[in-house]
Coordinates of C-alpha atoms and ligand atoms in Angstrom, one line a residue:
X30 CA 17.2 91.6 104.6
X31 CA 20.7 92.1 103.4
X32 CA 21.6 92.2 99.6
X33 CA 23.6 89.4 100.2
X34 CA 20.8 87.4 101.2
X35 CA 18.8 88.4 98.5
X36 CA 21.6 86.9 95.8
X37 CA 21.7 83.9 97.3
X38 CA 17.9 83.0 97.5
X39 CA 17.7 79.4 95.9
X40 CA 15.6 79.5 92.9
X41 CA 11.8 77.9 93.9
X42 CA 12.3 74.8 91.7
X43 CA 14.5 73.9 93.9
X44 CA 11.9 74.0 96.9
X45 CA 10.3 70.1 95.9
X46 CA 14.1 68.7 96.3
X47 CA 14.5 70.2 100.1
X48 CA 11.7 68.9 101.6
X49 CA 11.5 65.1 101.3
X50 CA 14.5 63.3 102.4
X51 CA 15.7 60.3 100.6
X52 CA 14.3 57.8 103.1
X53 CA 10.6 60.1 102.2
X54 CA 10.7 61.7 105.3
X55 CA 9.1 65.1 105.2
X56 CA 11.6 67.3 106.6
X57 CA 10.2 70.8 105.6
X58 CA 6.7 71.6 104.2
X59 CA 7.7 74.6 101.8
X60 CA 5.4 74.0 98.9
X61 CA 2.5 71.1 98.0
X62 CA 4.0 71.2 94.5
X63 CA 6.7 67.5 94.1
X64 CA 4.1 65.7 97.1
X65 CA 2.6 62.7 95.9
X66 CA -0.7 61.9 96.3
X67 CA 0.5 59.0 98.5
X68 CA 2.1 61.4 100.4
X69 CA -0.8 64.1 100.4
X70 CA -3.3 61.4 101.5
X71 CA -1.2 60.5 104.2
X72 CA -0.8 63.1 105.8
X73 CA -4.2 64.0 105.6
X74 CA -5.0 60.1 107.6
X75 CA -3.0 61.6 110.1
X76 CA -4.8 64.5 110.6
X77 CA -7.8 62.6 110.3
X78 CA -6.7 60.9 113.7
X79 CA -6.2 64.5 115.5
X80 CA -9.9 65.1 115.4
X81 CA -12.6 64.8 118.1
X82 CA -16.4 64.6 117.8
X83 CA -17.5 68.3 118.0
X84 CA -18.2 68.9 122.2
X85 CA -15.6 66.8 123.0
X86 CA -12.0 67.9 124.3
X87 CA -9.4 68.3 121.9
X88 CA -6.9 65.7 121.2
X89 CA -3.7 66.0 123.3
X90 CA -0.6 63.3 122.9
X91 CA 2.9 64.3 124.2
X92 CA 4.7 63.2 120.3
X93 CA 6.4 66.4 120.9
X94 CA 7.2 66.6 124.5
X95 CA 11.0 68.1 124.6
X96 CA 10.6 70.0 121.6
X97 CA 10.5 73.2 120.9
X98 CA 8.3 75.3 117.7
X99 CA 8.9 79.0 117.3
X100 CA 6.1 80.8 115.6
X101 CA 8.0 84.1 113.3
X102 CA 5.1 85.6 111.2
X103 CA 6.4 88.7 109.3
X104 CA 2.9 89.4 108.0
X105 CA -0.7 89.5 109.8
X106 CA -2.5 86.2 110.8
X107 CA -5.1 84.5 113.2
X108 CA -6.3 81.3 111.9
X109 CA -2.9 80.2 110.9
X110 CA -0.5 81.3 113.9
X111 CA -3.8 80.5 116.5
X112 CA -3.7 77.4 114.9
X113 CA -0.2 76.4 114.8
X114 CA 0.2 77.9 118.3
X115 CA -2.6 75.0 119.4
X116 CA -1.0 72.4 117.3
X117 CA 2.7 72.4 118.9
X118 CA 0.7 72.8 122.5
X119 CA -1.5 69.9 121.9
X120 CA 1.3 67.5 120.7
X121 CA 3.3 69.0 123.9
X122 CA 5.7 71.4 122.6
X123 CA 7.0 74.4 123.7
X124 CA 6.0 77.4 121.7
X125 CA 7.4 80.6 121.3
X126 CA 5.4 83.1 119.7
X127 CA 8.0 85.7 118.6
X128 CA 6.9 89.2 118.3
X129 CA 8.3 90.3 115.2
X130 CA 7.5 94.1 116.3
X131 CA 9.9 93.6 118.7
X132 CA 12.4 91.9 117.1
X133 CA 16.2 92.7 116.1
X134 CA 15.4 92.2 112.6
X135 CA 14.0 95.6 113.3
X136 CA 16.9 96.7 113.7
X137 CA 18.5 95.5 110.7
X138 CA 19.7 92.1 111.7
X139 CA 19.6 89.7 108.7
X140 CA 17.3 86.4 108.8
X141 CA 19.7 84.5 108.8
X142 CA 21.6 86.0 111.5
X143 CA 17.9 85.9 113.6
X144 CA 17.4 82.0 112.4
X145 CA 21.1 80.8 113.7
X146 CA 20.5 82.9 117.3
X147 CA 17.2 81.0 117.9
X148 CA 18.4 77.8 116.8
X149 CA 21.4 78.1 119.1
X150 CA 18.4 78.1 121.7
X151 CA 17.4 74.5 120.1
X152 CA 14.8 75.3 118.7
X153 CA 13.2 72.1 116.7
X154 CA 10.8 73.8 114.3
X155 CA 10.1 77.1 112.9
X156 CA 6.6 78.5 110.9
X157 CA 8.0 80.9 108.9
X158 CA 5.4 83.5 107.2
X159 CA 6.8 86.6 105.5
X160 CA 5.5 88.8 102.7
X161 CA 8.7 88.0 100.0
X162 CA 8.9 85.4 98.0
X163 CA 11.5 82.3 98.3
X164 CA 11.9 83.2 102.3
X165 CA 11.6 79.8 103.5
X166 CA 13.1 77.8 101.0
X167 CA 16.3 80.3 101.6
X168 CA 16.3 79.9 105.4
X169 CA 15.4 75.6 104.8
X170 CA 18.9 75.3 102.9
X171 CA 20.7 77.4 105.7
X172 CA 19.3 76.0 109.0
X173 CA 21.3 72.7 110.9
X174 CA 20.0 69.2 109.7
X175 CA 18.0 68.7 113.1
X176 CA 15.9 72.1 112.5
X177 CA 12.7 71.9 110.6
X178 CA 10.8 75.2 108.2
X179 CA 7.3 75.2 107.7
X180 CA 6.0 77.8 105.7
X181 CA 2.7 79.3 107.3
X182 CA 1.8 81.7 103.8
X183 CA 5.0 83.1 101.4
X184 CA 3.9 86.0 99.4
X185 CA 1.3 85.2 96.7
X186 CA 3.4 81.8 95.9
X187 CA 2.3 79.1 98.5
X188 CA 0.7 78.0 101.6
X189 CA 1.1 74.9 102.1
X190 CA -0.7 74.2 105.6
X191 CA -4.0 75.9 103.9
X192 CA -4.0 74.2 100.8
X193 CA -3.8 70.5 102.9
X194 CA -6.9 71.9 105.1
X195 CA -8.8 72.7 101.9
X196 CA -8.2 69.5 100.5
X197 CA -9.2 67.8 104.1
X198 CA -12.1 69.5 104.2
X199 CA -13.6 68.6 100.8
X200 CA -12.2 65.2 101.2
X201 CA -14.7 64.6 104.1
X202 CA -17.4 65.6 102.5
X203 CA -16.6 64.6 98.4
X204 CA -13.9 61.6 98.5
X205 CA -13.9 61.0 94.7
X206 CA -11.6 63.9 93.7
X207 CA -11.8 62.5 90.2
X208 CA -15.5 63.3 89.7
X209 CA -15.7 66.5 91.1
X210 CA -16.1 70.2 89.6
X211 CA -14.1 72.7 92.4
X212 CA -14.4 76.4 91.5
X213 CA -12.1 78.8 92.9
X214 CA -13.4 82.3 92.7
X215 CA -11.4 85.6 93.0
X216 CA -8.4 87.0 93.1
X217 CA -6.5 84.1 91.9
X218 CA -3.5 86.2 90.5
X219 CA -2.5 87.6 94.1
X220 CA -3.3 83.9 95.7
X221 CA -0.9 82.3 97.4
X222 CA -4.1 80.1 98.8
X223 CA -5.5 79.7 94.8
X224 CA -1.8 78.3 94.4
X225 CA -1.4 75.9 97.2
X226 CA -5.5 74.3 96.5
X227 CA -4.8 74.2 92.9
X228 CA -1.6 71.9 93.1
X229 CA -2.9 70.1 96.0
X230 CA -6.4 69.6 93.7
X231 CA -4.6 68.9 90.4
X232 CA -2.1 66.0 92.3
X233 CA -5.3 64.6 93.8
X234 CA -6.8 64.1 90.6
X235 CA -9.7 66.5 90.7
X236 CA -11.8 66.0 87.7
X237 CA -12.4 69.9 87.0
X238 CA -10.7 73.0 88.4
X239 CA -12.0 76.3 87.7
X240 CA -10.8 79.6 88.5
X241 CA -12.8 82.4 88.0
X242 CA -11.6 86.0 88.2
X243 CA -11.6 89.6 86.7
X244 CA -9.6 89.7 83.9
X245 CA -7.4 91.7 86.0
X246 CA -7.2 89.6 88.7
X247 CA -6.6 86.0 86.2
X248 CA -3.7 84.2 87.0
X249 CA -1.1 83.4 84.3
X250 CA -2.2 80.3 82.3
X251 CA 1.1 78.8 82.3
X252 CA 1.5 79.0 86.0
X253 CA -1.7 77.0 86.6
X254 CA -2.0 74.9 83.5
X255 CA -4.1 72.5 85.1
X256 CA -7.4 75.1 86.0
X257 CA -9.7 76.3 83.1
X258 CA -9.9 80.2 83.2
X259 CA -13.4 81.6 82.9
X260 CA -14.2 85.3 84.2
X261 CA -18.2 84.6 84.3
X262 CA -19.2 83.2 87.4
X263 CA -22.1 81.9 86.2
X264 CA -19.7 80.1 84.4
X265 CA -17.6 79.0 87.4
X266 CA -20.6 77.9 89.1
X267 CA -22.5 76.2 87.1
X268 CA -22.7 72.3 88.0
X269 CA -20.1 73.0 90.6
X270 CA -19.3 70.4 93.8
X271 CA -17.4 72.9 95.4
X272 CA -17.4 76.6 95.4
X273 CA -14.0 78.3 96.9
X274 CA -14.3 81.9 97.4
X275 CA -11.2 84.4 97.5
X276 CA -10.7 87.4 99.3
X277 CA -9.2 90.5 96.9
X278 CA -5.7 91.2 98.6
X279 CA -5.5 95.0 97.7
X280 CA -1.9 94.1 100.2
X281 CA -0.3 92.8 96.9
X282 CA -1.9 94.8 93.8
X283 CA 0.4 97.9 93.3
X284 CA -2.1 99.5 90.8
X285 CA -6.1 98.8 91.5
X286 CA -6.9 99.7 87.6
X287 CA -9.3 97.0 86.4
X288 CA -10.3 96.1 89.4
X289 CA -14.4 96.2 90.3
X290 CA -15.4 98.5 93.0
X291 CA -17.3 96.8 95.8
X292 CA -20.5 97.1 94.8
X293 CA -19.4 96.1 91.0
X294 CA -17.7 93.0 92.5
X295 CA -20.2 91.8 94.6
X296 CA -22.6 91.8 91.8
X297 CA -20.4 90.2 89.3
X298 CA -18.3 87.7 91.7
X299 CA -20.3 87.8 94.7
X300 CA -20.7 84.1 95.7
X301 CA -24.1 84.3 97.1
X302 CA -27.4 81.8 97.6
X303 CA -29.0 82.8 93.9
X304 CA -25.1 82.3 92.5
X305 CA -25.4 78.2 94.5
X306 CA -28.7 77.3 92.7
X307 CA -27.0 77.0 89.5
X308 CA -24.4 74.5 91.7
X309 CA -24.5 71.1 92.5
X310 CA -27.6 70.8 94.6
X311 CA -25.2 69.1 97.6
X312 CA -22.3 72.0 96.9
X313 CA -20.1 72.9 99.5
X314 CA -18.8 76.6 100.4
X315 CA -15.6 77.6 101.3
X316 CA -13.3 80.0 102.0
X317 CA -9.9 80.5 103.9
X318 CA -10.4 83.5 105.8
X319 CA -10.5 86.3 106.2
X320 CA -13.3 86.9 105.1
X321 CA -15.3 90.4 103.3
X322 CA -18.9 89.9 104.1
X323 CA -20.7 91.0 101.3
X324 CA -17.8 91.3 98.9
X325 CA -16.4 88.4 97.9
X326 CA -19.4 85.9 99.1
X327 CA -23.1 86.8 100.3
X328 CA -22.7 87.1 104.4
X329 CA -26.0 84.6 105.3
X330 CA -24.4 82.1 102.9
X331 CA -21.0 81.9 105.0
X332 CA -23.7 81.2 107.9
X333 CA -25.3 78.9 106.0
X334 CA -25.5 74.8 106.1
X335 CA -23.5 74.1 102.5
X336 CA -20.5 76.9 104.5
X337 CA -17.7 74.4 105.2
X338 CA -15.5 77.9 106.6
X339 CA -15.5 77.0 110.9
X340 CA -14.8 73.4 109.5
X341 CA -11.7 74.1 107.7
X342 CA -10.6 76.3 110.8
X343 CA -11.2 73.3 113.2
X344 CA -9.1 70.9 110.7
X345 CA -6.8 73.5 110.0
X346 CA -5.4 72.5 113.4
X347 CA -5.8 69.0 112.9
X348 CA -3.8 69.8 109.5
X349 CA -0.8 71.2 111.2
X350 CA -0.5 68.9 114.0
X351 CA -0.3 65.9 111.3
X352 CA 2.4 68.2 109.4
X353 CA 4.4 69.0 113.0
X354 CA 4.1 65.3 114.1
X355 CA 5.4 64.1 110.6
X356 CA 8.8 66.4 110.3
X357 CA 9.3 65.8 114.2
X358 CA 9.5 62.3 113.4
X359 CA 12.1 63.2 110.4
X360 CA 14.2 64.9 112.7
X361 CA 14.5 61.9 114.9
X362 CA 15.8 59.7 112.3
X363 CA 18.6 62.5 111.4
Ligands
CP11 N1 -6.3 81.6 105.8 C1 -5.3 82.3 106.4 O1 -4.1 82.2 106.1 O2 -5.7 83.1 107.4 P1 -4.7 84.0 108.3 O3 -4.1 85.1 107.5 O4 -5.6 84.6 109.4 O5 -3.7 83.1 108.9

């Protein structure tokens, strides 16, 4: 990325203003934070209606026959590009999965330059994930009215597409937000995920959010005012409706000082069966992949019957064929 484009990232408060257009139509899906819980709970109907009975064939409609969804992931993924990949298929689209590897911005061509090349090849909508902050808010303000960003995972900062899944997922199981005790348990400091569930939790008027964490790993109270901060688990746990466990992402933490070993983690944060008996007896286990076995949670207890994790994979699709659908729509009033 040029220095250019660096200066002339927009600020992320501005990221809330960009996405809704002044009729409400989503036209980008950069952050959860300035959604309303109208507008949270209808999107997640919509996914709702992209579901089939387990066994049975997907759902398939042609919404998005004649578009076209370009998939650009600067960083690793499966569950999200797989899944966005499906979506765009399923609603009828045609998908390119760009290999970055491959691409000129290995070269040195700027984003921008690579964003205004493939929408000269009309292409509709673009999942954007990249390792720097404020990437798809930047290319959002720079892209042609009738081109839509979705932001599959920016830096530590947001992901948007997870954060609806999470909140699908414990909707089906525990509707009344306001009575419930979530715990999210980790590395909430490096946790774009943490981030995303945590607005997404605190717009849907969860009763209690907890996030639990080394002392190194604690996010900023300021930045997630809403959350108590506790660093026992036993703490975290206790009386818990849903327990959300984090993966440590050594990625993003330039010195490891502070940070538990494996063994030391496991025994202090491990999220494991004896951890669940101090939970709500009907708790629900999560966790947004992927996913340390015997790190962060106990590995016959991600196999187990209170694991929701293949769940929120399955709506994860369901998630981002309601979020496609909806800015397609946008685009076709522009
Ligand atoms: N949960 C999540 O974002 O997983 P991927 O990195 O595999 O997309």
């Amino acid at each position: 990325m040029s220095v250019t484009e660096l200066f002339e990232r927009p600020r992320v408060d501005d990221e809330p203003d960009l996405q809704v257009t002044p009729s409400g139509g989503l036209r980008h899906l950069l952050t959860l934070r300035g959604l309303s819980r109208q507008q949270l709970t209808a999107i997640l109907d919509r996914a709702e209606t992209f579901l089939s009975p387990q066994g049975r064939p997907a759902v398939r409609t042609d919404a998005l026959r004649g578009r076209t969804v370009a998939n650009l992931f600067f960083e690793p993924s499966t569950r999200t590009r797989a899944s966005f990949d499906l979506a765009a298929k399923r609603l009828g689209a045609d998908v390119l999965n760009l290999d970055v590897n491959t691409s000129s911005r290995k070269k040195g061509e700027g984003i921008l330059d690579m964003m205004y090349t493939l929408q000269a090849m009309q292409i509709d909508v673009f999942v954007v994930r990249d390792a720097s902050a404020g990437v798809p808010a930047y290319i959002a303000r720079h892209v042609n009215d009738y081109v839509s960003i979705l932001n599959a995972g920016e830096s530590d900062v947001s992901h948007p597409t997870q954060g609806l899944l999470d909140l699908l997922t414990i909707r089906q199981h525990k509707p009344d937000f306001e009575n419930l005790t979530v715990a999210i348990v980790g590395d909430i400091a490096h946790s774009r995920v943490a981030r995303s569930a945590v607005q997404g939790l605190t717009t849907m008027g969860t009763g209690e959010i907890r996030l639990v964490s080394p002392r190194a790993l604690a996010p900023d109270p300021a930045d997630m005012p809403s959350a108590r901060i506790l660093h026992r688990l036993e703490d975290g746990v206790r009386g818990a409706d849903v327990v959300m466990a984090l993966r440590i992402q050594r990625e993003r933490i330039g010195n490891l000082d502070g940070i538990p070993g494996i063994d030391e983690y496991f025994a202090n944060y491990g999220v494991s069966h004896e951890r669940m008996k101090l939970a709500a007896p009907d708790a629900i286990v999560m966790h947004p992949g992927p996913m340390n076995r015997g790190i962060e949670i106990e590995s016959s207890l991600a196999d187990s019957r209170r694991s929701m994790i293949t769940k929120q994979v399955t709506n994860g699709v369901a998630v981002r064929m309601a979020i496609l659908s909806a800015v397609t729509e946008t685009l076709e009033t522009q």
